[in-house]
Coordinates of C-alpha atoms in Angstrom, one line a residue:
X195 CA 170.6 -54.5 27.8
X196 CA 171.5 -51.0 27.1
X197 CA 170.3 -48.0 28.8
X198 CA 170.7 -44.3 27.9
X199 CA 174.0 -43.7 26.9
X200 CA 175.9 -40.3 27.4
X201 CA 178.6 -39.5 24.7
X202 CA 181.6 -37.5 26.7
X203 CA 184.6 -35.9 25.1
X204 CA 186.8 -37.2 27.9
X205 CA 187.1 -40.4 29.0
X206 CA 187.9 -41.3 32.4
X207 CA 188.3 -44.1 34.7
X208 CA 187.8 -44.5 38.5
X209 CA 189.3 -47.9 38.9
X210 CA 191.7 -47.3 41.3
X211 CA 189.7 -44.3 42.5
X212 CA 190.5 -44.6 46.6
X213 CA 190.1 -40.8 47.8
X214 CA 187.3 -40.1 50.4
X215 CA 186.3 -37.0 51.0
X216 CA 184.7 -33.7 49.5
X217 CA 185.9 -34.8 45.6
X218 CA 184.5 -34.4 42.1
X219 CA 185.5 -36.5 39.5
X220 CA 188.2 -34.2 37.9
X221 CA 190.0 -34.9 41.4
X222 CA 189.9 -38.7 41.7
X223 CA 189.9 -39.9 38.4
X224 CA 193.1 -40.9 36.5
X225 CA 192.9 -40.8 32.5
X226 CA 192.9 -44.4 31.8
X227 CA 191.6 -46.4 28.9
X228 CA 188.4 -48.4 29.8
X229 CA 189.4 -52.2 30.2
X230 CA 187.7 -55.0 30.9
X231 CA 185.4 -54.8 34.1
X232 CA 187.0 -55.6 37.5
X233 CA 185.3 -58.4 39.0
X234 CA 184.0 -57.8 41.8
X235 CA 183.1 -54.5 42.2
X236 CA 179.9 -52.4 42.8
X237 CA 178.6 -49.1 42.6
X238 CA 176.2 -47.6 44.4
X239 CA 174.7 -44.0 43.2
X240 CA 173.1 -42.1 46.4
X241 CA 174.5 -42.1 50.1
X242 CA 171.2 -41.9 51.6
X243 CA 170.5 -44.4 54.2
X244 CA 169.7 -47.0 52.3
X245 CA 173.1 -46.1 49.8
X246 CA 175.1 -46.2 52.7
X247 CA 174.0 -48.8 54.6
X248 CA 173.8 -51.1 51.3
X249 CA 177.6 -49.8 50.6
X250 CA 178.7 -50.8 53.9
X251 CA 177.1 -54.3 53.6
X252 CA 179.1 -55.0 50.9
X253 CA 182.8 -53.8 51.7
X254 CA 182.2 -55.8 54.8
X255 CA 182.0 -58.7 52.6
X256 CA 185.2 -57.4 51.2
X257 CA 183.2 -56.2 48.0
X258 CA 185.1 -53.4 46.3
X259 CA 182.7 -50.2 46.7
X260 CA 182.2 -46.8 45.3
X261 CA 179.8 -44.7 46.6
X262 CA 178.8 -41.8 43.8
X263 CA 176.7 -39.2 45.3
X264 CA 176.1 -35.3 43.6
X265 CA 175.2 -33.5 46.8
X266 CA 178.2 -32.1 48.4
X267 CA 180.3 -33.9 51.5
X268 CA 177.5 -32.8 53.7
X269 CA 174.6 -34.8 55.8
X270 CA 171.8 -32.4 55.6
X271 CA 169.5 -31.9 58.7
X272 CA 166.6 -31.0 56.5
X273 CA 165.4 -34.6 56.3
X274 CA 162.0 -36.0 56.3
X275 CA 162.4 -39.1 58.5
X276 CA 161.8 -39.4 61.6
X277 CA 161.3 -42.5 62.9
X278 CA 163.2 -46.1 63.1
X279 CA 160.7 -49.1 63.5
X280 CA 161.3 -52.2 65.4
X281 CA 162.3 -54.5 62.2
X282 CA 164.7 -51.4 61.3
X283 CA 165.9 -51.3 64.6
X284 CA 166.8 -55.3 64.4
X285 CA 169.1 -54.6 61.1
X286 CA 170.7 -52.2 62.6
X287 CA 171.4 -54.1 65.8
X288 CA 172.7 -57.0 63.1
X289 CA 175.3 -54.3 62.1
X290 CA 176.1 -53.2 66.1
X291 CA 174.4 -49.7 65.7
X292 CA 170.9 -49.6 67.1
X293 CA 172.1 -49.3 71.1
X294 CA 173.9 -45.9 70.2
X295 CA 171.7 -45.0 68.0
X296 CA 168.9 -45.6 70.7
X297 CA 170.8 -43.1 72.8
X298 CA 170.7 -40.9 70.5
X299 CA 166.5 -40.9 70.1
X300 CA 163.1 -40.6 72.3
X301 CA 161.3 -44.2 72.3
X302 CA 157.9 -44.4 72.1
X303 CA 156.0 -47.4 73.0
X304 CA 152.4 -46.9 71.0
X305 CA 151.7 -44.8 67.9
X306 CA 148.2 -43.0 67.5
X307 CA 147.2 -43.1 63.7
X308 CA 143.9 -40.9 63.7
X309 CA 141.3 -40.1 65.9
X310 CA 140.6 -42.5 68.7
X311 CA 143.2 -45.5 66.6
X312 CA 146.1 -46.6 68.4
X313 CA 148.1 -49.5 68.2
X314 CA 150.3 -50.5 70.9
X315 CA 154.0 -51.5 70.5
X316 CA 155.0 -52.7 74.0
X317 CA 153.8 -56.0 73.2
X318 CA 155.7 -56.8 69.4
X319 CA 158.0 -60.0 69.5
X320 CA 161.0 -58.0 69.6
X321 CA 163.8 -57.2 71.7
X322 CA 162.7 -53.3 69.8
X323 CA 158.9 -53.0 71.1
X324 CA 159.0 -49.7 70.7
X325 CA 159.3 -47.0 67.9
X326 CA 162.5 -44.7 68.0
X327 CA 161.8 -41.0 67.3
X328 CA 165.0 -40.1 65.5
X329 CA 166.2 -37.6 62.7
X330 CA 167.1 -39.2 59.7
X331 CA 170.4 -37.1 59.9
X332 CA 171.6 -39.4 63.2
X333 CA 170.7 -42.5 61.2
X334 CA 173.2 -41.7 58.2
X335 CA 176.1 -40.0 60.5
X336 CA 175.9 -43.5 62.1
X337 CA 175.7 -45.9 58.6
X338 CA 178.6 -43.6 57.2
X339 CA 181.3 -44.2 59.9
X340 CA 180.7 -48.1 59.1
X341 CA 180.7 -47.3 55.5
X342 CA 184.2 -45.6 55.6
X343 CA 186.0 -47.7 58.3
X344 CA 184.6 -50.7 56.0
X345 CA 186.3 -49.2 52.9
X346 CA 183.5 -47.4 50.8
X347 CA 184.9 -44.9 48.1
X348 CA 183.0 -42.0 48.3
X349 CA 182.6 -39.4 45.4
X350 CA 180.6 -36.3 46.2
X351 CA 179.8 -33.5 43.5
X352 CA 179.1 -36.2 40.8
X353 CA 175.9 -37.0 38.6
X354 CA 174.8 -39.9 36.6
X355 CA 173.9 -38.6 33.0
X356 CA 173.8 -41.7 31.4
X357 CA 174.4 -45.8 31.7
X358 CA 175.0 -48.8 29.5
X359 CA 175.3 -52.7 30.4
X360 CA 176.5 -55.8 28.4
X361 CA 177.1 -59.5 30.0
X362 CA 180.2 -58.4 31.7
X363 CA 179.4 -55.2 33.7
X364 CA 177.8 -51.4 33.6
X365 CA 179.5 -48.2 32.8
X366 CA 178.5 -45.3 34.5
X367 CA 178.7 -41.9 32.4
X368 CA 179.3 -39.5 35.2
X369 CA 179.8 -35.4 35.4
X370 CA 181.4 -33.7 37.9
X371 CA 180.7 -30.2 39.3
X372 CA 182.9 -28.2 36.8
X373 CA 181.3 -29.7 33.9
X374 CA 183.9 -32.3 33.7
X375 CA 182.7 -35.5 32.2
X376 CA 183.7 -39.3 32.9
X377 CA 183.0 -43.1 33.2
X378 CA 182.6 -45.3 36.0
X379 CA 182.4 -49.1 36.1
X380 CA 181.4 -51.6 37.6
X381 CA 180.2 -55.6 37.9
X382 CA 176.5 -54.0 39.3
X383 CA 175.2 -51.3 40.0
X384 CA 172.6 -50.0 42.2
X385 CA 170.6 -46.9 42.1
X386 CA 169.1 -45.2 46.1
X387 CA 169.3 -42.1 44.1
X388 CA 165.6 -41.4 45.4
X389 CA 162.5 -40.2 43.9
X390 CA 164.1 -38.8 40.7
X391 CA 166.3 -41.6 40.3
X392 CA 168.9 -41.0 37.3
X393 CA 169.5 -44.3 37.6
X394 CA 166.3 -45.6 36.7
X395 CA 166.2 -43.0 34.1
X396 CA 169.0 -44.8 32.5
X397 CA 167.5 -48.2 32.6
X398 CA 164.4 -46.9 30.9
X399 CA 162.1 -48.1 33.6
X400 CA 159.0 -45.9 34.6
X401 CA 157.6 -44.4 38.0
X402 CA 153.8 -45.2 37.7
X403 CA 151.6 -43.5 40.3
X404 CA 150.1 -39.9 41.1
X405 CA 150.4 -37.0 43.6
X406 CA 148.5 -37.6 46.5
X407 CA 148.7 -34.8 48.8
X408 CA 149.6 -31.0 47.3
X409 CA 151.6 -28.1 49.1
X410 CA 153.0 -29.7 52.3
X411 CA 154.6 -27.6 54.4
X412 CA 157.3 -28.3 56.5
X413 CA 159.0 -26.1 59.0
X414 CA 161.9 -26.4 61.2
X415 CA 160.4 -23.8 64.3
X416 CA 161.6 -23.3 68.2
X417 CA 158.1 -23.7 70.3
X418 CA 157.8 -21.8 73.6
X419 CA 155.4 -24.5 74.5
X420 CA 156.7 -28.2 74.6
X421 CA 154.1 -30.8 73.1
X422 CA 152.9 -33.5 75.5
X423 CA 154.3 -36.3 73.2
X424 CA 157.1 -36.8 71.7
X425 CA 155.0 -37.1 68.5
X426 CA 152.4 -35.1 68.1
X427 CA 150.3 -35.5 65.6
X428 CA 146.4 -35.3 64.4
X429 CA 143.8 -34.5 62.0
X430 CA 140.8 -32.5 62.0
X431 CA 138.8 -31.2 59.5
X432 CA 141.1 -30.1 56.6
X433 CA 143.6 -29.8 58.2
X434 CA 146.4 -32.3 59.7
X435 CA 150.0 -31.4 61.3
X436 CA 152.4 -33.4 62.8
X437 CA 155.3 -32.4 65.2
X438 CA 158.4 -34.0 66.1
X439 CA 161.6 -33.3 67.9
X440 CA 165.9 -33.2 66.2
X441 CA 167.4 -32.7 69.5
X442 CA 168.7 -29.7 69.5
X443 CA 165.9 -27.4 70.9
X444 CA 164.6 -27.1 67.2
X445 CA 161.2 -29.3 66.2
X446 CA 160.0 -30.6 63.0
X447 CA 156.7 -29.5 61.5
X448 CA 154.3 -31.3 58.7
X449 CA 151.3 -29.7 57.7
X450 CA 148.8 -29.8 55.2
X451 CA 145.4 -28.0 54.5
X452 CA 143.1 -29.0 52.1
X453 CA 142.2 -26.0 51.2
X454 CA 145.9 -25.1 50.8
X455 CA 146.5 -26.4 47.2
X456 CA 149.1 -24.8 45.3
X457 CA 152.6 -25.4 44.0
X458 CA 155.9 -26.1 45.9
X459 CA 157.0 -23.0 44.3
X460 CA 154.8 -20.7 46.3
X461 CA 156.4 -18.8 49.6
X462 CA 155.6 -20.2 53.0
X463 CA 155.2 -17.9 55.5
X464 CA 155.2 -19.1 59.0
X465 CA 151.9 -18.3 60.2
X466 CA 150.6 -20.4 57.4
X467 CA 152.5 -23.3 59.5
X468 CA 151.0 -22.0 62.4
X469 CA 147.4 -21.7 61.5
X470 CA 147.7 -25.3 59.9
X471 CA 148.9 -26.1 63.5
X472 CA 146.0 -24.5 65.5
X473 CA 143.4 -26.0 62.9
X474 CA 144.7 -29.3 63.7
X475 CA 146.0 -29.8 67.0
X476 CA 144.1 -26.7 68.6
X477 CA 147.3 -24.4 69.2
X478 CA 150.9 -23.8 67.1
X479 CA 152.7 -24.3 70.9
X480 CA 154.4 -20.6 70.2
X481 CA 156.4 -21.7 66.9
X482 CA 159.0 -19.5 66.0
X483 CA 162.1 -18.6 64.8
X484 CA 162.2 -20.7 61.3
X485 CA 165.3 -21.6 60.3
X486 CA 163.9 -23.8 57.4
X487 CA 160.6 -23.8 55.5
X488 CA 159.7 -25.4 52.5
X489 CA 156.7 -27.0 50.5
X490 CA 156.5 -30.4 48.8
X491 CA 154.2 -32.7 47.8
X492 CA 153.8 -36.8 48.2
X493 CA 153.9 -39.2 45.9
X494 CA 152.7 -42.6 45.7
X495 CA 155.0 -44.6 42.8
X496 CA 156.8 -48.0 42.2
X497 CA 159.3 -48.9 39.7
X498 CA 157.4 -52.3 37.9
X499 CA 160.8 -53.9 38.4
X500 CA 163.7 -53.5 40.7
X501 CA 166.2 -54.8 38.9
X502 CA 167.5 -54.4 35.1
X503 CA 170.2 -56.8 33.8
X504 CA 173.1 -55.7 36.4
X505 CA 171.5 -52.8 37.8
X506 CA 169.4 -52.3 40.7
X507 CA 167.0 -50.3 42.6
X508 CA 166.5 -49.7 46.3
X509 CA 164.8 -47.5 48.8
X510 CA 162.9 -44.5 47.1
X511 CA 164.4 -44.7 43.6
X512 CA 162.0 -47.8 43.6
X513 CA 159.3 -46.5 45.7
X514 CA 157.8 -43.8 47.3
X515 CA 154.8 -43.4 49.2
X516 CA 152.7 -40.8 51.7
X517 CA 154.9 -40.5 55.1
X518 CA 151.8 -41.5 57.4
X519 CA 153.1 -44.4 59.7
X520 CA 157.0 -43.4 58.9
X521 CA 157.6 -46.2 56.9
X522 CA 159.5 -44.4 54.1
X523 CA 163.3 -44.8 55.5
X524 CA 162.6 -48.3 56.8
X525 CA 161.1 -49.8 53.9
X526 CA 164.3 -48.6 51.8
X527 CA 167.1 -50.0 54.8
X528 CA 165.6 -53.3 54.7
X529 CA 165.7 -53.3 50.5
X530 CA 169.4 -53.1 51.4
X531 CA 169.6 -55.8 54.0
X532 CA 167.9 -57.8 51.8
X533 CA 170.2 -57.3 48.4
X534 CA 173.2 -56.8 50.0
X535 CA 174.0 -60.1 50.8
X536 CA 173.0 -61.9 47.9
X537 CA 175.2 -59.5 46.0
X538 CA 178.4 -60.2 47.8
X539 CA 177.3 -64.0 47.7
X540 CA 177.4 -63.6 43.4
X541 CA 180.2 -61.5 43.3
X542 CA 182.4 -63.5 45.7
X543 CA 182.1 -66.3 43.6
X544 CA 179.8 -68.3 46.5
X545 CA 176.1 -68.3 44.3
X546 CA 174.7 -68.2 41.2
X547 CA 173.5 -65.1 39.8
X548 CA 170.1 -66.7 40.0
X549 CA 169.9 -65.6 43.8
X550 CA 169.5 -61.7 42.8
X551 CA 166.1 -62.6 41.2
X552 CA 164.5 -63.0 44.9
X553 CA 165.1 -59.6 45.0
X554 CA 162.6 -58.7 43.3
X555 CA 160.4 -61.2 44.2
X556 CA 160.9 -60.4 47.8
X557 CA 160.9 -56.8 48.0
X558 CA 158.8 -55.7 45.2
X559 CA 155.6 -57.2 46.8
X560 CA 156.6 -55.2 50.5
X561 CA 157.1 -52.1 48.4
X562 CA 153.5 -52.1 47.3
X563 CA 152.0 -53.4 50.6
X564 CA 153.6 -50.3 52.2
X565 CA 152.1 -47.9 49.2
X566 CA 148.2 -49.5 50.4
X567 CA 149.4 -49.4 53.7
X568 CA 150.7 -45.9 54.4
X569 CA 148.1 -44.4 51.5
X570 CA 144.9 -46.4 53.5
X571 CA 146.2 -44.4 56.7
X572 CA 146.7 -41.2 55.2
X573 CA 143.1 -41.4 53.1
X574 CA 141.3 -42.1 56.6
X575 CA 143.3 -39.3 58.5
X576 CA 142.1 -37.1 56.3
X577 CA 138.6 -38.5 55.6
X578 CA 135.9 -35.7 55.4
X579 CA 132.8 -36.9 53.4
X580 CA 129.9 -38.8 56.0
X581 CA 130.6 -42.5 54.5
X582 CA 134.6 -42.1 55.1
X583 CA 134.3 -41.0 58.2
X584 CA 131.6 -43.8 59.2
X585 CA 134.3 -46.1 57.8
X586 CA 137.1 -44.7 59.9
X587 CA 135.0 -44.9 62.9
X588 CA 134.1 -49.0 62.7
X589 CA 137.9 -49.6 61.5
X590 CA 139.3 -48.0 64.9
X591 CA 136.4 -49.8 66.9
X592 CA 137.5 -52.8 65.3
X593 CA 141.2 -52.7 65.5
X594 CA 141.3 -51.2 68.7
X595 CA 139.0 -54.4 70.7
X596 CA 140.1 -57.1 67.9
X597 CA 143.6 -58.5 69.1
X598 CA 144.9 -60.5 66.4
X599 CA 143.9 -57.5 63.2
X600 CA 145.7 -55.1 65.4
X601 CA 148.8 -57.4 65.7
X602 CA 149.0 -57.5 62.0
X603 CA 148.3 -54.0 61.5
X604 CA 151.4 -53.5 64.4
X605 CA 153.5 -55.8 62.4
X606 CA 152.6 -54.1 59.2
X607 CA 153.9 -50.7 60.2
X608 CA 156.9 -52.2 62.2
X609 CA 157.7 -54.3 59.3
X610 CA 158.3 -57.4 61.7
X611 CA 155.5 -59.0 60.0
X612 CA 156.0 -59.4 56.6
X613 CA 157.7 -62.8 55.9
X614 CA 158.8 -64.3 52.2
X615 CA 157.7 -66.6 50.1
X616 CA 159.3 -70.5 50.5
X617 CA 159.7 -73.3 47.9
X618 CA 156.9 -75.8 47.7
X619 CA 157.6 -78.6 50.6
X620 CA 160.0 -76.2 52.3
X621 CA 159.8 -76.2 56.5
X622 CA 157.0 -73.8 57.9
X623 CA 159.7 -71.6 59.0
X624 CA 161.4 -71.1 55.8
X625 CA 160.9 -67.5 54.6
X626 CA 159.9 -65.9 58.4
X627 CA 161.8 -63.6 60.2
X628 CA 163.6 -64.9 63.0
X629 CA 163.3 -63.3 66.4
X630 CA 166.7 -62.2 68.5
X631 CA 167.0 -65.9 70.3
X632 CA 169.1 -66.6 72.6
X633 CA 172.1 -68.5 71.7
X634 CA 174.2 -71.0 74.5
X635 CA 176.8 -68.0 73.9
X636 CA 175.1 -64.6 73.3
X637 CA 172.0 -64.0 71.0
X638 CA 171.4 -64.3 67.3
X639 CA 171.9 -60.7 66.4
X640 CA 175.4 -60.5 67.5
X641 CA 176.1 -63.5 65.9
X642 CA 174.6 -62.0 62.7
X643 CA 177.0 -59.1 62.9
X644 CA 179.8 -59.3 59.9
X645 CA 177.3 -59.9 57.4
X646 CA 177.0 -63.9 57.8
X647 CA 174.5 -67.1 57.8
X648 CA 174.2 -68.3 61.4
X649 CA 173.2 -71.9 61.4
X650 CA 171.7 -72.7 64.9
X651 CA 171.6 -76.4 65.9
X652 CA 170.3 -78.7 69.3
X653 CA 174.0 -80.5 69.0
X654 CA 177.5 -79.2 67.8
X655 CA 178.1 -79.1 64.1
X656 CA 181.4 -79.2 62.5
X657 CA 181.6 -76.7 59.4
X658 CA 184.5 -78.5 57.4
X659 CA 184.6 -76.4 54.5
X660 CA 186.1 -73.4 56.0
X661 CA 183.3 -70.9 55.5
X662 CA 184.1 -69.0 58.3
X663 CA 183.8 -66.1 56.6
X664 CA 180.2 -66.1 55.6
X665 CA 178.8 -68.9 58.2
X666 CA 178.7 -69.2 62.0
X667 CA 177.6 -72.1 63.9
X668 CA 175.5 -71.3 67.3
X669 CA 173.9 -73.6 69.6
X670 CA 170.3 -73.3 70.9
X671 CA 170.4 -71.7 74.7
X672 CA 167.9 -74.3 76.1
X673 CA 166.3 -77.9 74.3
X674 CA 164.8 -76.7 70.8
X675 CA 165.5 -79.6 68.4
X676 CA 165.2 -77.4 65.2
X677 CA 167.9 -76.8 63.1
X678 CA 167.5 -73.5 61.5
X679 CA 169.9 -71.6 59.1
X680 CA 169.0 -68.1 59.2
X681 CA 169.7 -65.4 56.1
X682 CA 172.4 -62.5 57.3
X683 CA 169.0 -60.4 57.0
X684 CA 167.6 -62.0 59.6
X685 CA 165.2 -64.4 57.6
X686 CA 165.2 -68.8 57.5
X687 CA 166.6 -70.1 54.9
X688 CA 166.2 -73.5 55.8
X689 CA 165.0 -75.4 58.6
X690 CA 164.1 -79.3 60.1
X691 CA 162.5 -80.6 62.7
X692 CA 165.4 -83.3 62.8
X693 CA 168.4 -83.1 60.4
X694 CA 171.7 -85.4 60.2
X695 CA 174.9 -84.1 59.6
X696 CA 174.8 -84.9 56.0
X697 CA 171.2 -83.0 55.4
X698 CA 172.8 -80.0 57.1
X699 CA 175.7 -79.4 55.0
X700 CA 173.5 -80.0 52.0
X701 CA 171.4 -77.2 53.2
X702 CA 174.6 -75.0 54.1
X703 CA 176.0 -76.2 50.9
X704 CA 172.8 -74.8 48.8
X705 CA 172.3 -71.4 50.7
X706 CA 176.2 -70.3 51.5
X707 CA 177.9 -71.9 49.1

């Protein structure tokens, strides 16, 4: 299927592209004529967290990657994110970063939604019950030192204008930051480009959804006062602020005033981030000293499809959402953990290009649970008219005394709770996420680090087929009598109560390859 195709006066070819580093096209590329596609390789367009941690993925697997990204060789402090949840926190711990990572942040074991609603943390099945206050900034400093000891290619300064696909791969039609114009390609592609997405531009797939909040502010302020949280956040009235901490003496602001509606273009002025704050959370704690302001407004959106042909979609180029419950960066990180793998399965010649299909079907439905989700809080937050507010009222009466709705509602917003569908007759197991076990020799987690299956069995198994590279075999630390073979994502592929040698390597044989 062919997208939008840019025609370019010079034709260029990244192939053997292997430069890191501050470069534009004109600087990497060598004038080649296109040839057949390497097999093999990948590109992915936007070195956001979810970019980098996807690229990383893959040149682990010994994927050939190129990372194409038109911001400058820069991580900008100016993000939006603020907050790694306990699924989130078990990927990275898969890929040996959440410990320094957890140095890094402020852990918080509850997080109040609005009003009198809390739900508590300290009690999630993971070894991460707890929320990690952290700025997006630390989260992509840490996934792009894996990305570039792994082997990524980076290339900064460079758009996508354009994109076409056949059976045997994708071109790329790229331009560089003096104008110059060229072609990338690759086996697949896959756009993190974010909200604006050129990549789904090129594809031809729309962004269905509205605006849902106008002209918030955000503010990046020294306080004289220091909040008695590490988040601080509420809503009264019309107005609702939220505060958190980078690290560095400077804290983050969020704030929005219904009464406040006008474009991003208008000038902030700090006391309008202050008055916000005092509506809100009864005082501005002495802000000052803005080094940043700016306004934007949040969407709620989903691509109808995450994948076209040999290209792909992930994180915010295939869905955005209001940032109440910081689920924004997590949901797009686990999009990558979940296509990762499956991509350097197909490309390494171990599964059928069938397996990219579950993508979608895996990570489309979680996409749109997150847009009710985060949307529902944000709506009640903000509720103003008698009948919303009587709502509000009987929903935090009834999550806050009803155990198991405010486990789900915990495992919504941690992501540990959402689980994927299973074939027809498949174990009960098949599909759920899998908890960091202990193994006789260490715990799953580590064992999952390098990208690979870990099959888990009550009695030594003996891989013959020298798949060492994509499989480990662990043994159970006390007397479970399940076999399980868990995803590199952290999920069952398979499972049995009681399982011979023979079933298991059929299993092993089905889901590795």
């Amino acid at each position: 299927m062919n997208g939008n195709t840019r025609n370019t006066r010079n034709v260029h070819n990244i192939e053997t592209m292997g430069t890191t580093g501050n470069t534009g096209v004109a600087e990497v590329v060598r004038m080649r004529t296109l040839k057949a596609v390497p097999p093999g390789s990948v590109i992915v367009v936007g070195s956001g967290p979810t970019g980098l941690l996807l690229a990383g993925d893959l040149a682990t697997a010994g994927v050939p990657v190129t990372l194409v990204e038109k911001r400058p060789h820069k991580i900008s402090n100016l993000s939006r994110a603020f907050v790694l949840h306990a699924r989130t926190l078990e990927q990275l711990d898969a890929r040996g970063l959440a410990d320094g990572l957890e140095r890094k942040g402020q852990a918080l074991d509850r997080i109040r939604l609005f009003g009198g609603l809390t739900v508590a943390l300290d009690t999630l099945p993971s070894r991460f019950n707890q929320l990690l206050v952290i700025p997006q900034y630390e989260v992509e400093k840490a996934l792009q030192r894996r990305a570039e000891d792994a082997g990524v290619r980076f290339v900064y300064e460079t758009e996508v204008t354009g994109l076409s696909q056949d059976a045997d791969g994708v071109i790329l039609e790229v331009r560089g930051r003096e104008g110059e114009s060229g072609q990338l390609r690759a086996a697949y592609v896959v756009g993190t480009d974010g909200m604006r997405s050129a990549v789904r531009a090129a594809v031809g797939l729309s962004f269905p959804g509205k605006s849902v909040i106008r002209s918030v502010v955000l503010a990046d302020v020294r306080l004289d006062e220091e909040p008695e949280s590490v988040l601080t956040a509420d809503a009264v009235g019309d107005a609702f602020a939220f505060i958190a901490p980078f690290g560095d003496g400077y804290y983050r602001v969020i704030g929005w005033h219904r009464g406040r509606d006008v474009p991003d273009s208008e000038p902030l002025e700090l006391d309008e981030v202050k008055e916000i704050a005092r509506l809100a959370l009864g005082r501005d704690y002495g802000m000052r000293d803005a080094r940043w302001m700016s306004r934007f407004h949040s969407d709620e959106r989903q691509a109808p499809a995450y994948r076209v042909g040999r290209v792909f979609l992930a994180g915010d180029a295939a869905h955005v959402h209001t940032p109440a419950g910081g689920q924004g960066m997590n949901t797009g990180l686990q999009d990558a953990a979940n296509l990762s793998w499956k991509l350097a399965l197909v490309v390494n010649g171990h599964a059928d290009t069938a397996l990219l299909d579950t993508y979608q079907a895996e990570r489309h439905p979680v996409g749109k649970s997150v847009l009710r989700s985060s949307g529902g809080i944000v709506r009640l937050a903000m509720a103003k008219r008698p009948w919303t507010l009587a709502l509000r009222a009987g929903l935090t009466t009834f999550l806050n005394h009803v155990g198991p709705a405010r486990r789900k509602a915990a495992g919504q917003i941690t992501g540990i709770g959402y689980a994927y569908g299973a074939p027809r007759g498949s174990h009960r197991l098949t599909g759920t996420r899998v908890p960091d076990v202990a193994l006789e020799i260490g715990r799953l987690y580590e064992a999952l680090r390098g990208g690979r299956f870990v099959l888990i069995t009550p009695e030594a198994y003996d891989d013959r087929q020298d798949r060492k590279d994509r499989l480990t075999v662990e043994r159970w630390a006390g007397d479970r009598r399940t076999t399980v073979l868990v995803r590199p994502d952290g999920y069952v592929a398979w499972a049995a109560e009681s399982a011979d040698p023979a079933a298991i390597e059929a299993a092993v044989a089905a889901h590795v390859g």
